[in-house]
mmCIF file of C-alpha atoms in Angstrom:
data_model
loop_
_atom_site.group_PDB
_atom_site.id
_atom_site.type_symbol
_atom_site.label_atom_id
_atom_site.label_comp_id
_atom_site.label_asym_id
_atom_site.label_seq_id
_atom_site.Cartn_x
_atom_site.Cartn_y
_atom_site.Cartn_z
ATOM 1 C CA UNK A 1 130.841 139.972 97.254
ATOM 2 C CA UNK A 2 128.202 137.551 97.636
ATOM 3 C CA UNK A 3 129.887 133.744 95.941
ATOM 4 C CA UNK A 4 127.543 131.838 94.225
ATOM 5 C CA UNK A 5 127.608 128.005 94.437
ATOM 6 C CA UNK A 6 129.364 125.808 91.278
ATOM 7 C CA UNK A 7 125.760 124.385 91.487
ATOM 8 C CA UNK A 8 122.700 125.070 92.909
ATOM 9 C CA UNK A 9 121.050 122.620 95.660
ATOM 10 C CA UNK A 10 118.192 120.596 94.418
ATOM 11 C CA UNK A 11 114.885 121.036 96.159
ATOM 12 C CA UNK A 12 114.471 118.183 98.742
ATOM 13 C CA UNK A 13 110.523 117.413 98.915
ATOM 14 C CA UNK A 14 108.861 119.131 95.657
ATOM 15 C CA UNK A 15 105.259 119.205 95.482
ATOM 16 C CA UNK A 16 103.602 117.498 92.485
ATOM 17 C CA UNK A 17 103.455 118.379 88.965
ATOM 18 C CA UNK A 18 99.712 119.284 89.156
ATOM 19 C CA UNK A 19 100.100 120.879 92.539
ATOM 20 C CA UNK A 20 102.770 123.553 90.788
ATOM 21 C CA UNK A 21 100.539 124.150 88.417
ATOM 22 C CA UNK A 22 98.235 125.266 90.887
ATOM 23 C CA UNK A 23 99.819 127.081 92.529
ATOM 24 C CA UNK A 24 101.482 129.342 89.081
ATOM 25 C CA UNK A 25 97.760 129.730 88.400
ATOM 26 C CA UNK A 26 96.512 130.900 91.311
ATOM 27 C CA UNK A 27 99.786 133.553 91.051
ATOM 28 C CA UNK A 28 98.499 134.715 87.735
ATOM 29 C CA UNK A 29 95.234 135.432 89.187
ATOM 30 C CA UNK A 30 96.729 137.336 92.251
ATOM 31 C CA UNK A 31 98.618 139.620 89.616
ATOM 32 C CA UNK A 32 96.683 139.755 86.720
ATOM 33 C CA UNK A 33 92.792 138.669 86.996
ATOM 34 C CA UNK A 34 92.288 140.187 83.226
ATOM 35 C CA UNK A 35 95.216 138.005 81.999
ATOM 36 C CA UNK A 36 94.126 135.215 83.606
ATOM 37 C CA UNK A 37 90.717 135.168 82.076
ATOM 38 C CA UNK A 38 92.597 135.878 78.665
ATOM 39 C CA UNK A 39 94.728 132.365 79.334
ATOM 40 C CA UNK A 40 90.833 130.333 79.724
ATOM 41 C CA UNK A 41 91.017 131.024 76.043
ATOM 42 C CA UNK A 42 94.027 129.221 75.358
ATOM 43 C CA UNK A 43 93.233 125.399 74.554
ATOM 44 C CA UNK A 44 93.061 123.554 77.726
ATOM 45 C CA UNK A 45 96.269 121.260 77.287
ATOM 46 C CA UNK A 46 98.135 124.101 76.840
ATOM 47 C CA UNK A 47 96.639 126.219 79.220
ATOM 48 C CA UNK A 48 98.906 125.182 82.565
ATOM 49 C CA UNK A 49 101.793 125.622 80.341
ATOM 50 C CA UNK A 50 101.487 129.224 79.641
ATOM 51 C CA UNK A 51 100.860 129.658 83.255
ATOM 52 C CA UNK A 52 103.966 128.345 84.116
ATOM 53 C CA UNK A 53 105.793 130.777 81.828
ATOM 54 C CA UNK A 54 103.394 133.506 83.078
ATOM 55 C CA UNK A 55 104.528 132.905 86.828
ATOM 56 C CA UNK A 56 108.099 132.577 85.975
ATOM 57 C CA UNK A 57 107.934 135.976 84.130
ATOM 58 C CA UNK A 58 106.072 137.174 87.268
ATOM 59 C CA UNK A 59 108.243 135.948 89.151
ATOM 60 C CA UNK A 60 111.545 137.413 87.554
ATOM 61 C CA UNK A 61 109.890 141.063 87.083
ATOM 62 C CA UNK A 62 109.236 140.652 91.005
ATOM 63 C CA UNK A 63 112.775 141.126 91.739
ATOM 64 C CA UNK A 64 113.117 144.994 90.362
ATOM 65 C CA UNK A 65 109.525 145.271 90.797
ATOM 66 C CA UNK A 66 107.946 144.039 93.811
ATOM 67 C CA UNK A 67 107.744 144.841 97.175
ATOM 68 C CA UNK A 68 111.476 143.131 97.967
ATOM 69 C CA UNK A 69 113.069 145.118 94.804
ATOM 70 C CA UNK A 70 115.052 147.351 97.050
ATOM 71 C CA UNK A 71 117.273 144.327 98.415
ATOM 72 C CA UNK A 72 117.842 142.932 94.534
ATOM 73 C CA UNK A 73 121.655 143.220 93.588
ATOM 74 C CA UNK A 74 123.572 142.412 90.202
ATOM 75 C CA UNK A 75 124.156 138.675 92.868
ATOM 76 C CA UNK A 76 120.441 138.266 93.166
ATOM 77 C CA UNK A 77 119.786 138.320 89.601
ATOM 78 C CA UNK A 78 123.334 136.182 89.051
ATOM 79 C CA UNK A 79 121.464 133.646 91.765
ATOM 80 C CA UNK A 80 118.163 133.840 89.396
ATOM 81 C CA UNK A 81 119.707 133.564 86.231
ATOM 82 C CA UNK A 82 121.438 130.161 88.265
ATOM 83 C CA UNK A 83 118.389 128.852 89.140
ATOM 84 C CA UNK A 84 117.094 129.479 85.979
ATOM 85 C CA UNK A 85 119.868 126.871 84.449
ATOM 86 C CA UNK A 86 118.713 124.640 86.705
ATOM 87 C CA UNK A 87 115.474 124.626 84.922
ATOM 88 C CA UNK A 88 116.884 123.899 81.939
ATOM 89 C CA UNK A 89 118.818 121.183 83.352
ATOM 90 C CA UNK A 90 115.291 119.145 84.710
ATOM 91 C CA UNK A 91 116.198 119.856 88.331
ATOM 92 C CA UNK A 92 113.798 122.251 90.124
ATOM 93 C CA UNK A 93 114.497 124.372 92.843
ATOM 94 C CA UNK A 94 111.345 125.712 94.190
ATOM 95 C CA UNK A 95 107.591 124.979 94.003
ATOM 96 C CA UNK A 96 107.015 126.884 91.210
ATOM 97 C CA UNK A 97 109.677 125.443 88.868
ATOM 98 C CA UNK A 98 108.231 121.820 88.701
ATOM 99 C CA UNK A 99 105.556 123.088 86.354
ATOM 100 C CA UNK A 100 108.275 125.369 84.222
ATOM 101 C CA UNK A 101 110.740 122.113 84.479
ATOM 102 C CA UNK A 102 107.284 119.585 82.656
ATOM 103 C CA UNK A 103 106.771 122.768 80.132
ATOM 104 C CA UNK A 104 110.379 123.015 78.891
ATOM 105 C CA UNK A 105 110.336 118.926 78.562
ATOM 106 C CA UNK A 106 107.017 118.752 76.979
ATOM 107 C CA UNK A 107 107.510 122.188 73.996
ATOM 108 C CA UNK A 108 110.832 123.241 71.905
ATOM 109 C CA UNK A 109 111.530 126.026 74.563
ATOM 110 C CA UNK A 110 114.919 127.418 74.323
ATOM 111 C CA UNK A 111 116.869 129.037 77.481
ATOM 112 C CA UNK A 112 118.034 132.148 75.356
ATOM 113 C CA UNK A 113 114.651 134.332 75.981
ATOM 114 C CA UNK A 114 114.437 133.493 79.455
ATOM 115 C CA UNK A 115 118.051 134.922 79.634
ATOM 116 C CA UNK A 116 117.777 137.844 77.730
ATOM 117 C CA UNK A 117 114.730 138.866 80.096
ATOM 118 C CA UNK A 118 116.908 138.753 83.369
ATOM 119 C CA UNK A 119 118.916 141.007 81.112
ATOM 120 C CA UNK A 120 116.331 143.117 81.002
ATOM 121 C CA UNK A 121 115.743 143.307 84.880
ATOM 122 C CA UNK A 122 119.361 144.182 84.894
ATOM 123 C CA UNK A 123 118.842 147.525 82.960
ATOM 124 C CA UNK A 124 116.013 147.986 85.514
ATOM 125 C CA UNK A 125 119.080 148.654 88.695
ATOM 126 C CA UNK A 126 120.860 150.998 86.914
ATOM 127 C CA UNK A 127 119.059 152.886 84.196
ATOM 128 C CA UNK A 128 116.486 155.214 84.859
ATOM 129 C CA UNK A 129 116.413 157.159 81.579
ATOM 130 C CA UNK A 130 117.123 156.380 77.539
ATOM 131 C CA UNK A 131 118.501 158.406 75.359
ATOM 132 C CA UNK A 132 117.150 156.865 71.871
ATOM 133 C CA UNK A 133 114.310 154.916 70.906
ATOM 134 C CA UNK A 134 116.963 152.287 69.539
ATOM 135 C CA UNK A 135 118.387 151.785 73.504
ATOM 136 C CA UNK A 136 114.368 151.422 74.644
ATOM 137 C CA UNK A 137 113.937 148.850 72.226
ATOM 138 C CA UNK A 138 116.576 146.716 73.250
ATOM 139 C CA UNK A 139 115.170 146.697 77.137
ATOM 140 C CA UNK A 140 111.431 146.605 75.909
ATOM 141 C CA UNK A 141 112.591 142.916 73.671
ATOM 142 C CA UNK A 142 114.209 141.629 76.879
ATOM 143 C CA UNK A 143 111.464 142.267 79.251
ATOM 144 C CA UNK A 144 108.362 141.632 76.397
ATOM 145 C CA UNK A 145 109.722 140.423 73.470
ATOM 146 C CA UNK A 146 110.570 137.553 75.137
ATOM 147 C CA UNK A 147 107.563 136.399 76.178
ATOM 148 C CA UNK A 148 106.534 136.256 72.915
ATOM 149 C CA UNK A 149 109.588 133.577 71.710
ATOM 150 C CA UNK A 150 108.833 131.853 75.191
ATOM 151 C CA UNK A 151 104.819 131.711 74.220
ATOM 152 C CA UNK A 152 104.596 130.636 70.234
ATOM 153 C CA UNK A 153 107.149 127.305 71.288
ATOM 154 C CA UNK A 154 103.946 126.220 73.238
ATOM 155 C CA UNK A 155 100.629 127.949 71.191
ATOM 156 C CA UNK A 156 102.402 126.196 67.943
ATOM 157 C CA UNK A 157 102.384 126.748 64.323
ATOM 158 C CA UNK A 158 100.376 126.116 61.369
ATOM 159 C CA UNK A 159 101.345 123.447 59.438
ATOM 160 C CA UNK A 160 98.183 122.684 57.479
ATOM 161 C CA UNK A 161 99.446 124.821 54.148
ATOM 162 C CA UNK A 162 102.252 121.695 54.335
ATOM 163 C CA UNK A 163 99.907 119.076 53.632
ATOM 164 C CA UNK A 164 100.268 119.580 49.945
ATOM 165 C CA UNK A 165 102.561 117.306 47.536
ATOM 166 C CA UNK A 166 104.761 120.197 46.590
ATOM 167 C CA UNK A 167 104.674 121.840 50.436
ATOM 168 C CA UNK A 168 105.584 118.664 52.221
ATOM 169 C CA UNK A 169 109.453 119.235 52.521
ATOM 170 C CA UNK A 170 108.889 122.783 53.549
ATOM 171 C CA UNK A 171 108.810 124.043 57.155
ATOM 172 C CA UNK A 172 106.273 126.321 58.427
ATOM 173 C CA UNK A 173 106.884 129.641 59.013
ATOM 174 C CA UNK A 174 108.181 130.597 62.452
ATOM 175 C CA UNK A 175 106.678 134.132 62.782
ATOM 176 C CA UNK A 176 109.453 134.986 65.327
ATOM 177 C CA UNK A 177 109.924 138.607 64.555
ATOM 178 C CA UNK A 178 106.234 138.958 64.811
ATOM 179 C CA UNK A 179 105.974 137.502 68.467
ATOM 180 C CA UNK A 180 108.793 139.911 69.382
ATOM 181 C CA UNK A 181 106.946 142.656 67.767
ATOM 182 C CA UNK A 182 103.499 141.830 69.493
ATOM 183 C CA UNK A 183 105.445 141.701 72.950
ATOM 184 C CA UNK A 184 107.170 145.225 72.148
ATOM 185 C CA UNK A 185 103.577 146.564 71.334
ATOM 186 C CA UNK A 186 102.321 145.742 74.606
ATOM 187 C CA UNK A 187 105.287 147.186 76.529
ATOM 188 C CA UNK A 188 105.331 150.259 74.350
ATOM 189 C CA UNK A 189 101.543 150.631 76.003
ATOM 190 C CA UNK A 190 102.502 150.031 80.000
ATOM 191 C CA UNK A 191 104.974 152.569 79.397
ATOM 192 C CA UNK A 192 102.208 155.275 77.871
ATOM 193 C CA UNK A 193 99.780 153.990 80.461
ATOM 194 C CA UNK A 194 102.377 154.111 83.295
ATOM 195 C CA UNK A 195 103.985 157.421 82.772
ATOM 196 C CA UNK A 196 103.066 158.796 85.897
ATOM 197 C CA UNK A 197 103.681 155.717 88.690
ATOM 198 C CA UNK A 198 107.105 155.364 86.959
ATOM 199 C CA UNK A 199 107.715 158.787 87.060
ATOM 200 C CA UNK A 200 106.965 158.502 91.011
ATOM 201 C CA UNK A 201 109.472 156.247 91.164
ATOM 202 C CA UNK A 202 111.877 158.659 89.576
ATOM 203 C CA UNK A 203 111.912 156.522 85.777
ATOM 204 C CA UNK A 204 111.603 157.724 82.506
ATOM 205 C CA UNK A 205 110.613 155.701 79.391
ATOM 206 C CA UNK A 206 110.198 157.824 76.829
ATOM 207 C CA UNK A 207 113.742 158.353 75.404
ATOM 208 C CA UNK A 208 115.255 161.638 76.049
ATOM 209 C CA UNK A 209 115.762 162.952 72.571
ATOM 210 C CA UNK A 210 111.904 162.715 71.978
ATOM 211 C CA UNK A 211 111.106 164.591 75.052
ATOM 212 C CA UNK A 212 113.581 167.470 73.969
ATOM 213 C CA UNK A 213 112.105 167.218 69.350
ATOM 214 C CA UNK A 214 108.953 167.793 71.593
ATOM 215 C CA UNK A 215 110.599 170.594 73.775
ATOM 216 C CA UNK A 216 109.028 168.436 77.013
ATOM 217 C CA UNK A 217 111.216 168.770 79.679
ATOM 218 C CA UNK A 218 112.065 165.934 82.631
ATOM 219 C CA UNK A 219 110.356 168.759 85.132
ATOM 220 C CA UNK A 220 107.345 168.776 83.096
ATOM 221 C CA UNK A 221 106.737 165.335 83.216
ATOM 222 C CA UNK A 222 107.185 165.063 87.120
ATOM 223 C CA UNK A 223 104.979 167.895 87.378
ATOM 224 C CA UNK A 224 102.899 166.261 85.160
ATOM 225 C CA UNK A 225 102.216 168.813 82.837
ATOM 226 C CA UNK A 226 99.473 168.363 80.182
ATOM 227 C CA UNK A 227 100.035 170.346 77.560
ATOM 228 C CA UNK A 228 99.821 171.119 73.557
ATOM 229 C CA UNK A 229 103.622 169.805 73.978
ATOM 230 C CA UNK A 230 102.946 166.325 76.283
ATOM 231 C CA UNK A 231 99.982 165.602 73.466
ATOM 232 C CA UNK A 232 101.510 165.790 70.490
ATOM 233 C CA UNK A 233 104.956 164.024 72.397
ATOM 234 C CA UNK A 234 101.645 161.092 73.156
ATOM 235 C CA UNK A 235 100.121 161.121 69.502
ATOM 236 C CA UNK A 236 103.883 160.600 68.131
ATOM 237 C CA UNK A 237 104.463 157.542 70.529
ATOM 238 C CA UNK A 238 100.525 155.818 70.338
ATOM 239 C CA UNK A 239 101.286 155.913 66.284
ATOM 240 C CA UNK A 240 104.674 154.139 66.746
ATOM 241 C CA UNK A 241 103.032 151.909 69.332
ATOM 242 C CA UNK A 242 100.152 151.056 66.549
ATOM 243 C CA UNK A 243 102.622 150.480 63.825
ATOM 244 C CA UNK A 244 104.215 147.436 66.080
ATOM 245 C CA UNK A 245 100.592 145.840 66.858
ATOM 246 C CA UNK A 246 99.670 146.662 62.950
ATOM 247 C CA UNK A 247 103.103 144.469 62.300
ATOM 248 C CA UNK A 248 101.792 141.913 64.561
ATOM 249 C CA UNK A 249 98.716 141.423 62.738
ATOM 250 C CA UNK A 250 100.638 139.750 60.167
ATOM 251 C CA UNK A 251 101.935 136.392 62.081
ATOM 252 C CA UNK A 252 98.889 135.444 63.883
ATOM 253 C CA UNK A 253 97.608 133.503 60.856
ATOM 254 C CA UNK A 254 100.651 131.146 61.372
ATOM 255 C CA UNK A 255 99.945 129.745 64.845
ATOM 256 C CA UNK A 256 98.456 126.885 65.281
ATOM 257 C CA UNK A 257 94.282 127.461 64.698
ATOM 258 C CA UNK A 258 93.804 126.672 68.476
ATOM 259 C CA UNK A 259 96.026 129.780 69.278
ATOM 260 C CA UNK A 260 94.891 132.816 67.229
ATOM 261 C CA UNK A 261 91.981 133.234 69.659
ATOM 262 C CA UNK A 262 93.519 134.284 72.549
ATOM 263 C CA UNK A 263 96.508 136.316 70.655
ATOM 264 C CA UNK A 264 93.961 138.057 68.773
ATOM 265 C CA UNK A 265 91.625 139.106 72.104
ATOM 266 C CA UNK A 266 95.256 140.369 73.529
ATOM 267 C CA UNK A 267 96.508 142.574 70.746
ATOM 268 C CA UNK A 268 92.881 143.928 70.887
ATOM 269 C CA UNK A 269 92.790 144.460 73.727
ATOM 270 C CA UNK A 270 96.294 146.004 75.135
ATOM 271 C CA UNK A 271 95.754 148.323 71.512
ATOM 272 C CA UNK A 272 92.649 149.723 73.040
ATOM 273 C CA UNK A 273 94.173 151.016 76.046
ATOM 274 C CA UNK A 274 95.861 153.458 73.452
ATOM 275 C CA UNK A 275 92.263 154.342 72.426
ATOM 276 C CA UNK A 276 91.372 155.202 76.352
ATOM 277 C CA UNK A 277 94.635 157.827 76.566
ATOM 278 C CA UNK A 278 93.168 159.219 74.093
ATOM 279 C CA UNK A 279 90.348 159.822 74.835
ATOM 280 C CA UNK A 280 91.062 161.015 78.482
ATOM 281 C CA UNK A 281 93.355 163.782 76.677
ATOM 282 C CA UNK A 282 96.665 161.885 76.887
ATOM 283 C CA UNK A 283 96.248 162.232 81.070
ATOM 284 C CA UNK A 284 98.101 159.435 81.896
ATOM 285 C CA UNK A 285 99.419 161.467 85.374
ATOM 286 C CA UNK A 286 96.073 161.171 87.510
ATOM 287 C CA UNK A 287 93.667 159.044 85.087
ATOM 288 C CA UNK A 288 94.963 155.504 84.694
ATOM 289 C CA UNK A 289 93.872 154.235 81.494
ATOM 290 C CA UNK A 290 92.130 151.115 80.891
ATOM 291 C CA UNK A 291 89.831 148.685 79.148
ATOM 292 C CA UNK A 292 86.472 148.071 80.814
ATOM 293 C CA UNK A 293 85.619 144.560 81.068
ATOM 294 C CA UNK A 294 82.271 144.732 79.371
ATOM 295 C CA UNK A 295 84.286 146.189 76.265
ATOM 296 C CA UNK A 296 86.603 143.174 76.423
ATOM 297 C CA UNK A 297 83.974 140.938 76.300
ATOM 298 C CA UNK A 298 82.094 142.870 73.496
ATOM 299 C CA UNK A 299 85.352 142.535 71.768
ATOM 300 C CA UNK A 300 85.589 138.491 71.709
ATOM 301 C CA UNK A 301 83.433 137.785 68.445
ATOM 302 C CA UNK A 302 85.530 140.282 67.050
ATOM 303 C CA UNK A 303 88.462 138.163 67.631
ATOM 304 C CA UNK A 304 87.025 134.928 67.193
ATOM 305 C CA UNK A 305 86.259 135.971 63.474
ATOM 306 C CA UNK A 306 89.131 136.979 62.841
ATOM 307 C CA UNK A 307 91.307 134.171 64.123
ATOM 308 C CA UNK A 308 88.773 132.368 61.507
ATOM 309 C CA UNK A 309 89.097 134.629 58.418
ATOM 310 C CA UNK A 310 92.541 136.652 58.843
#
């Protein structure tokens, strides 16, 4: 068994604050070109900073994930989760934690999401299948949910409706199970989009006692089978998806005004994908669902107004 260190090496010749910064956006834009243009809404100070979560989150769903994931042990993610500590502790091991290192010094981050996500990856090397919608929701909060608690400590609160007399001794409202919610909305989506790659690699997200109320068999879904069955199975989990995003809704209004932009233009966005499996039939097996960049744009001034109004 591999025997991990009492502590972990610090990095000898780190590159610069700026230069790490740098280099977790240009990893965002490798990955994720759509999410990186979402992050130019962000205000600029806090831009870097969410791309320094972004590429640790990357980073961390890499190591199940990527093209390496069939060398990742329980001791690889024991060695992460170590590193990660380090973090926490100001002393970065690699490149790309000197900009999470300034983040976690310069917002109210705490460790315990970060944690909870390597969790997450965890469930990734030995579950394949869930039985209840109550065991998916535990992984989808560790690998999504997270991001959401990791997020709102930099995008901030709202803390104008405390400028009264009579408000001044109040705190603001964290809207915590909101930013869980939001994150659990957007994973409930990859999975409906996804169906078909993670059936290729032999994984099933829809729990198993849905499949069977829907009489939809395992076989069915590798064969990808399209059916009256698989669509009203789809309609029963794009509803539940909605409801989460619909719960969502309801904390934006307490970030910070700078923030509901970009949080807004997300939810709208990841919800439409929903709106695209639909209206390719609930073919998520050879039609990959998603949101045409002209429609995102359309969608902005939508969001805008109602970061402004809602």
């Amino acid at each position: 068994m591999l025997q991990l260190p009492d502590s972990p090496p610090r990095m000898k010749t780190p590159v610069s604050v700026d230069e790490s910064y740098k280099l977790c956006r240009q990893l965002i834009v490798k990955y994720s070109t759509t999410f990186y243009i979402g992050t130019l809404l962000v205000n600029k100070p806090k831009r870097k900073h969410i791309w320094a979560i972004y590429a640790w989150c990357r980073r961390t769903d890499e190591l199940v994930d990527g093209p390496a994931s069939a060398i990742t042990t329980p001791e690889t993610l024991a060695l992460w989760e170590q590193q990660l500590e380090s973090i926490f502790a100001g002393h970065p091991l690699d490149n790309f934690d000197v900009a999470l290192v300034d983040t976690i010094q310069r917002f109210p981050i705490d460790i315990q999401p970060f944690r909870d996500m390597i969790a997450g990856q965890r469930m990734d090397l030995y579950r394949s299948r869930y039985q209840t919608f109550e065991e998916l929701y535990l992984y989808c909060y560790r690998v999504a949910g997270t991001v959401g608690l990791m997020s709102t400590a930099v995008m901030g609160l709202d803390t104008s409706t405390n400028t009264a007399p009579w408000n001044r001794h109040q705190q603001p409202y964290i809207p915590t199970e909101e930013a869980i919610t939001l994150g659990i909305a957007h994973q409930l989506t990859n999975i409906l989009r996804d169906v078909g790659e993670d059936a290729r690699r032999g994984r099933i997200y829809i729990p198993q006692e849905e499949l069977a109320r829907f009489n939809y068999t395992e076989q069915d879904l590798f064969k990808g089978v399209v059916d009256e069955r698989w669509q009203a199975l789809m309609r029963f989990q794009i509803a539940r998806a909605r409801q989460f995003y619909a719960k969502a809704e309801k904390g934006i209004s307490h970030l910070s005004a700078d923030a509901r932009l970009p949080v807004w233009a997300s939810l709208m966005h990841y919800s439409r994908i929903l709106n695209v499996i639909e209206r390719n039939d609930y073919n998520v097996f050879t039609r990959r669902a998603y949101v045409p960049q002209w429609q995102k744009l359309r969608a902005l001034p939508v969001a805008w107004l109602r970061s402004q109004v809602l």
